[in-house]
């Protein structure tokens, strides 16, 4: 029987240059990076040439120029003589305000509707189902138009305002409500509020630790409520009642004094909150259904009523499923607030559009938009990721 000679395997140095996987992958990566740099340079060069041809100066020096236009809602001092930088700051604060309030109300409505969707009561369950299916299948822009044109613009004029408690007035120019006036000494109230919040958090941590060690619950919620109400009230009385109230009053053709919520702000906030809540409700429903039914049966066997079972057993476990998609809905709401330009609410996009039209600094303004929304999204994601880690199941 003939003995076959074994052919020695080729060394890596004998392999063809193009057949070497390490060299080939490195070569392709270098080519891709070079092409990206080339195309990027072409875009920059073409943009610079177009700006020079149109005689448009680049840079952010225009932010120091006088804006020359008014803004209907401002959270900081602003006038027509303010600069463009101040105007963009006003737009940014308005965007953050509507996003924060929208997230707050969307979360509350979404959790309530999501729990109601699983109710054993047929009417409540079907009402929640109808709300979800109708709201999330109507475009957000149409809902903004509905609240702005069909609802808020249809209410009476200031002289025929709808009145609540003789101090809140609703008309086609907005909602007018009492406004708090902080005077000298009111800083003590703010300090008392901070102390009350810190004390409430400390009591909550202590109560949870005590319950884990002894099994005995402690009504930390009522205690925290007492701190949050009691300490500021004591500080208010001790400082000589330094907080007044400015009530709105009809003078001429409009109301003066108090606090005004513009129709644009109310319509945008309602539309964003109600629309996003429909998606959050389905997320909450899915999270609750992801919890094993045995957990509910075990809680019932221990004598827990349905309310405490949902609050102490089901929801804490469901949050591990709810938080990741909930983060996406918060990001969507923040970015969807840019639709405010459709009803002239002065958010960052609306104010920035006016600045762009007056200055022609398109690249700079669009860059500011991108940077702001990217920053808001990253901040929101960082906070929700931190909260998700806090709620994660700890393995023993």
JSON list of N, CA, C and O in Angstrom, two decimals, residues 72 141 143-149 152-153 262-269 271 337-347 350:
[
{"chain": "A", "resi": 72, "resn": "UNK", "atom": "N", "xyz": [-44.25, 86.11, 21.67]},
{"chain": "A", "resi": 72, "resn": "UNK", "atom": "CA", "xyz": [-45.47, 86.18, 22.48]},
{"chain": "A", "resi": 72, "resn": "UNK", "atom": "C", "xyz": [-45.32, 85.51, 23.83]},
{"chain": "A", "resi": 72, "resn": "UNK", "atom": "O", "xyz": [-46.09, 85.81, 24.75]},
{"chain": "A", "resi": 141, "resn": "UNK", "atom": "N", "xyz": [-49.96, 66.26, 13.76]},
{"chain": "A", "resi": 141, "resn": "UNK", "atom": "CA", "xyz": [-50.18, 67.61, 13.25]},
{"chain": "A", "resi": 141, "resn": "UNK", "atom": "C", "xyz": [-51.68, 67.94, 13.18]},
{"chain": "A", "resi": 141, "resn": "UNK", "atom": "O", "xyz": [-52.09, 69.06, 13.52]},
{"chain": "A", "resi": 143, "resn": "UNK", "atom": "N", "xyz": [-53.97, 66.69, 15.11]},
{"chain": "A", "resi": 143, "resn": "UNK", "atom": "CA", "xyz": [-54.43, 66.87, 16.48]},
{"chain": "A", "resi": 143, "resn": "UNK", "atom": "C", "xyz": [-54.06, 68.24, 17.02]},
{"chain": "A", "resi": 143, "resn": "UNK", "atom": "O", "xyz": [-54.83, 68.87, 17.76]},
{"chain": "A", "resi": 144, "resn": "UNK", "atom": "N", "xyz": [-52.88, 68.72, 16.64]},
{"chain": "A", "resi": 144, "resn": "UNK", "atom": "CA", "xyz": [-52.49, 70.08, 17.04]},
{"chain": "A", "resi": 144, "resn": "UNK", "atom": "C", "xyz": [-53.46, 71.09, 16.44]},
{"chain": "A", "resi": 144, "resn": "UNK", "atom": "O", "xyz": [-53.92, 72.02, 17.12]},
{"chain": "A", "resi": 145, "resn": "UNK", "atom": "N", "xyz": [-53.79, 70.94, 15.15]},
{"chain": "A", "resi": 145, "resn": "UNK", "atom": "CA", "xyz": [-54.74, 71.83, 14.50]},
{"chain": "A", "resi": 145, "resn": "UNK", "atom": "C", "xyz": [-56.12, 71.75, 15.16]},
{"chain": "A", "resi": 145, "resn": "UNK", "atom": "O", "xyz": [-56.81, 72.77, 15.30]},
{"chain": "A", "resi": 146, "resn": "UNK", "atom": "N", "xyz": [-56.52, 70.55, 15.57]},
{"chain": "A", "resi": 146, "resn": "UNK", "atom": "CA", "xyz": [-57.83, 70.38, 16.21]},
{"chain": "A", "resi": 146, "resn": "UNK", "atom": "C", "xyz": [-57.91, 71.18, 17.50]},
{"chain": "A", "resi": 146, "resn": "UNK", "atom": "O", "xyz": [-58.86, 71.93, 17.73]},
{"chain": "A", "resi": 147, "resn": "UNK", "atom": "N", "xyz": [-56.91, 71.00, 18.36]},
{"chain": "A", "resi": 147, "resn": "UNK", "atom": "CA", "xyz": [-56.95, 71.70, 19.64]},
{"chain": "A", "resi": 147, "resn": "UNK", "atom": "C", "xyz": [-56.82, 73.21, 19.47]},
{"chain": "A", "resi": 147, "resn": "UNK", "atom": "O", "xyz": [-57.44, 73.98, 20.20]},
{"chain": "A", "resi": 148, "resn": "UNK", "atom": "N", "xyz": [-56.05, 73.64, 18.48]},
{"chain": "A", "resi": 148, "resn": "UNK", "atom": "CA", "xyz": [-55.81, 75.08, 18.30]},
{"chain": "A", "resi": 148, "resn": "UNK", "atom": "C", "xyz": [-56.97, 75.77, 17.61]},
{"chain": "A", "resi": 148, "resn": "UNK", "atom": "O", "xyz": [-57.48, 76.78, 18.12]},
{"chain": "A", "resi": 149, "resn": "UNK", "atom": "N", "xyz": [-57.42, 75.23, 16.47]},
{"chain": "A", "resi": 149, "resn": "UNK", "atom": "CA", "xyz": [-58.44, 75.92, 15.69]},
{"chain": "A", "resi": 149, "resn": "UNK", "atom": "C", "xyz": [-59.87, 75.54, 16.10]},
{"chain": "A", "resi": 149, "resn": "UNK", "atom": "O", "xyz": [-60.75, 76.41, 16.18]},
{"chain": "A", "resi": 152, "resn": "UNK", "atom": "N", "xyz": [-59.68, 75.78, 21.01]},
{"chain": "A", "resi": 152, "resn": "UNK", "atom": "CA", "xyz": [-59.26, 77.00, 21.71]},
{"chain": "A", "resi": 152, "resn": "UNK", "atom": "C", "xyz": [-59.65, 78.27, 20.96]},
{"chain": "A", "resi": 152, "resn": "UNK", "atom": "O", "xyz": [-59.90, 79.30, 21.60]},
{"chain": "A", "resi": 153, "resn": "UNK", "atom": "N", "xyz": [-59.69, 78.23, 19.64]},
{"chain": "A", "resi": 153, "resn": "UNK", "atom": "CA", "xyz": [-60.10, 79.41, 18.90]},
{"chain": "A", "resi": 153, "resn": "UNK", "atom": "C", "xyz": [-61.61, 79.55, 18.84]},
{"chain": "A", "resi": 153, "resn": "UNK", "atom": "O", "xyz": [-62.13, 80.58, 18.40]},
{"chain": "A", "resi": 262, "resn": "UNK", "atom": "N", "xyz": [-50.84, 80.97, 26.67]},
{"chain": "A", "resi": 262, "resn": "UNK", "atom": "CA", "xyz": [-51.28, 81.29, 25.33]},
{"chain": "A", "resi": 262, "resn": "UNK", "atom": "C", "xyz": [-51.98, 80.09, 24.69]},
{"chain": "A", "resi": 262, "resn": "UNK", "atom": "O", "xyz": [-51.71, 78.93, 25.04]},
{"chain": "A", "resi": 263, "resn": "UNK", "atom": "N", "xyz": [-52.91, 80.32, 23.75]},
{"chain": "A", "resi": 263, "resn": "UNK", "atom": "CA", "xyz": [-53.57, 79.20, 23.06]},
{"chain": "A", "resi": 263, "resn": "UNK", "atom": "C", "xyz": [-52.58, 78.29, 22.35]},
{"chain": "A", "resi": 263, "resn": "UNK", "atom": "O", "xyz": [-52.79, 77.07, 22.28]},
{"chain": "A", "resi": 264, "resn": "UNK", "atom": "N", "xyz": [-51.50, 78.86, 21.82]},
{"chain": "A", "resi": 264, "resn": "UNK", "atom": "CA", "xyz": [-50.49, 78.05, 21.14]},
{"chain": "A", "resi": 264, "resn": "UNK", "atom": "C", "xyz": [-49.84, 77.06, 22.09]},
{"chain": "A", "resi": 264, "resn": "UNK", "atom": "O", "xyz": [-49.65, 75.88, 21.77]},
{"chain": "A", "resi": 265, "resn": "UNK", "atom": "N", "xyz": [-49.49, 77.53, 23.28]},
{"chain": "A", "resi": 265, "resn": "UNK", "atom": "CA", "xyz": [-48.86, 76.66, 24.28]},
{"chain": "A", "resi": 265, "resn": "UNK", "atom": "C", "xyz": [-49.81, 75.57, 24.74]},
{"chain": "A", "resi": 265, "resn": "UNK", "atom": "O", "xyz": [-49.44, 74.39, 24.83]},
{"chain": "A", "resi": 266, "resn": "UNK", "atom": "N", "xyz": [-51.04, 75.93, 25.04]},
{"chain": "A", "resi": 266, "resn": "UNK", "atom": "CA", "xyz": [-52.02, 74.95, 25.53]},
{"chain": "A", "resi": 266, "resn": "UNK", "atom": "C", "xyz": [-52.32, 73.91, 24.46]},
{"chain": "A", "resi": 266, "resn": "UNK", "atom": "O", "xyz": [-52.36, 72.70, 24.74]},
{"chain": "A", "resi": 267, "resn": "UNK", "atom": "N", "xyz": [-52.53, 74.35, 23.22]},
{"chain": "A", "resi": 267, "resn": "UNK", "atom": "CA", "xyz": [-52.85, 73.40, 22.14]},
{"chain": "A", "resi": 267, "resn": "UNK", "atom": "C", "xyz": [-51.71, 72.43, 21.90]},
{"chain": "A", "resi": 267, "resn": "UNK", "atom": "O", "xyz": [-51.92, 71.22, 21.75]},
{"chain": "A", "resi": 268, "resn": "UNK", "atom": "N", "xyz": [-50.49, 72.95, 21.85]},
{"chain": "A", "resi": 268, "resn": "UNK", "atom": "CA", "xyz": [-49.33, 72.09, 21.59]},
{"chain": "A", "resi": 268, "resn": "UNK", "atom": "C", "xyz": [-49.12, 71.10, 22.73]},
{"chain": "A", "resi": 268, "resn": "UNK", "atom": "O", "xyz": [-48.87, 69.91, 22.50]},
{"chain": "A", "resi": 269, "resn": "UNK", "atom": "N", "xyz": [-49.22, 71.57, 23.97]},
{"chain": "A", "resi": 269, "resn": "UNK", "atom": "CA", "xyz": [-49.02, 70.68, 25.12]},
{"chain": "A", "resi": 269, "resn": "UNK", "atom": "C", "xyz": [-50.07, 69.59, 25.18]},
{"chain": "A", "resi": 269, "resn": "UNK", "atom": "O", "xyz": [-49.76, 68.41, 25.41]},
{"chain": "A", "resi": 271, "resn": "UNK", "atom": "N", "xyz": [-51.92, 68.38, 22.69]},
{"chain": "A", "resi": 271, "resn": "UNK", "atom": "CA", "xyz": [-51.76, 67.45, 21.58]},
{"chain": "A", "resi": 271, "resn": "UNK", "atom": "C", "xyz": [-50.60, 66.49, 21.81]},
{"chain": "A", "resi": 271, "resn": "UNK", "atom": "O", "xyz": [-50.72, 65.28, 21.61]},
{"chain": "A", "resi": 337, "resn": "UNK", "atom": "N", "xyz": [-42.12, 68.25, 19.35]},
{"chain": "A", "resi": 337, "resn": "UNK", "atom": "CA", "xyz": [-42.48, 69.62, 19.74]},
{"chain": "A", "resi": 337, "resn": "UNK", "atom": "C", "xyz": [-42.07, 70.63, 18.67]},
{"chain": "A", "resi": 337, "resn": "UNK", "atom": "O", "xyz": [-42.55, 71.77, 18.68]},
{"chain": "A", "resi": 338, "resn": "UNK", "atom": "N", "xyz": [-41.20, 70.23, 17.74]},
{"chain": "A", "resi": 338, "resn": "UNK", "atom": "CA", "xyz": [-40.81, 71.13, 16.66]},
{"chain": "A", "resi": 338, "resn": "UNK", "atom": "C", "xyz": [-41.97, 71.44, 15.71]},
{"chain": "A", "resi": 338, "resn": "UNK", "atom": "O", "xyz": [-41.90, 72.38, 14.91]},
{"chain": "A", "resi": 339, "resn": "UNK", "atom": "N", "xyz": [-43.07, 70.66, 15.81]},
{"chain": "A", "resi": 339, "resn": "UNK", "atom": "CA", "xyz": [-44.26, 70.96, 15.01]},
{"chain": "A", "resi": 339, "resn": "UNK", "atom": "C", "xyz": [-44.96, 72.23, 15.49]},
{"chain": "A", "resi": 339, "resn": "UNK", "atom": "O", "xyz": [-45.95, 72.66, 14.89]},
{"chain": "A", "resi": 340, "resn": "UNK", "atom": "N", "xyz": [-44.44, 72.83, 16.56]},
{"chain": "A", "resi": 340, "resn": "UNK", "atom": "CA", "xyz": [-45.02, 74.06, 17.08]},
{"chain": "A", "resi": 340, "resn": "UNK", "atom": "C", "xyz": [-45.04, 75.17, 16.05]},
{"chain": "A", "resi": 340, "resn": "UNK", "atom": "O", "xyz": [-45.87, 76.09, 16.12]},
{"chain": "A", "resi": 341, "resn": "UNK", "atom": "N", "xyz": [-44.14, 75.10, 15.09]},
{"chain": "A", "resi": 341, "resn": "UNK", "atom": "CA", "xyz": [-44.08, 76.14, 14.06]},
{"chain": "A", "resi": 341, "resn": "UNK", "atom": "C", "xyz": [-45.38, 76.21, 13.27]},
{"chain": "A", "resi": 341, "resn": "UNK", "atom": "O", "xyz": [-45.72, 77.25, 12.69]},
{"chain": "A", "resi": 342, "resn": "UNK", "atom": "N", "xyz": [-46.15, 75.11, 13.24]},
{"chain": "A", "resi": 342, "resn": "UNK", "atom": "CA", "xyz": [-47.39, 75.08, 12.47]},
{"chain": "A", "resi": 342, "resn": "UNK", "atom": "C", "xyz": [-48.46, 76.00, 13.05]},
{"chain": "A", "resi": 342, "resn": "UNK", "atom": "O", "xyz": [-49.35, 76.46, 12.33]},
{"chain": "A", "resi": 343, "resn": "UNK", "atom": "N", "xyz": [-48.40, 76.26, 14.36]},
{"chain": "A", "resi": 343, "resn": "UNK", "atom": "CA", "xyz": [-49.39, 77.15, 15.00]},
{"chain": "A", "resi": 343, "resn": "UNK", "atom": "C", "xyz": [-48.71, 78.38, 15.61]},
{"chain": "A", "resi": 343, "resn": "UNK", "atom": "O", "xyz": [-49.30, 79.05, 16.47]},
{"chain": "A", "resi": 344, "resn": "UNK", "atom": "N", "xyz": [-47.48, 78.65, 15.19]},
{"chain": "A", "resi": 344, "resn": "UNK", "atom": "CA", "xyz": [-46.75, 79.86, 15.59]},
{"chain": "A", "resi": 344, "resn": "UNK", "atom": "C", "xyz": [-46.42, 79.90, 17.07]},
{"chain": "A", "resi": 344, "resn": "UNK", "atom": "O", "xyz": [-46.30, 80.99, 17.64]},
{"chain": "A", "resi": 345, "resn": "UNK", "atom": "N", "xyz": [-46.26, 78.74, 17.70]},
{"chain": "A", "resi": 345, "resn": "UNK", "atom": "CA", "xyz": [-45.74, 78.74, 19.07]},
{"chain": "A", "resi": 345, "resn": "UNK", "atom": "C", "xyz": [-44.24, 78.99, 19.01]},
{"chain": "A", "resi": 345, "resn": "UNK", "atom": "O", "xyz": [-43.53, 78.32, 18.25]},
{"chain": "A", "resi": 346, "resn": "UNK", "atom": "N", "xyz": [-43.73, 79.94, 19.79]},
{"chain": "A", "resi": 346, "resn": "UNK", "atom": "CA", "xyz": [-42.32, 80.34, 19.64]},
{"chain": "A", "resi": 346, "resn": "UNK", "atom": "C", "xyz": [-41.34, 79.37, 20.29]},
{"chain": "A", "resi": 346, "resn": "UNK", "atom": "O", "xyz": [-40.69, 79.68, 21.27]},
{"chain": "A", "resi": 347, "resn": "UNK", "atom": "N", "xyz": [-41.23, 78.18, 19.72]},
{"chain": "A", "resi": 347, "resn": "UNK", "atom": "CA", "xyz": [-40.21, 77.24, 20.20]},
{"chain": "A", "resi": 347, "resn": "UNK", "atom": "C", "xyz": [-38.90, 77.52, 19.49]},
{"chain": "A", "resi": 347, "resn": "UNK", "atom": "O", "xyz": [-38.76, 78.50, 18.75]},
{"chain": "A", "resi": 350, "resn": "UNK", "atom": "N", "xyz": [-39.28, 77.59, 15.58]},
{"chain": "A", "resi": 350, "resn": "UNK", "atom": "CA", "xyz": [-40.02, 78.75, 15.10]},
{"chain": "A", "resi": 350, "resn": "UNK", "atom": "C", "xyz": [-39.18, 80.03, 15.21]},
{"chain": "A", "resi": 350, "resn": "UNK", "atom": "O", "xyz": [-39.06, 80.79, 14.24]}
]
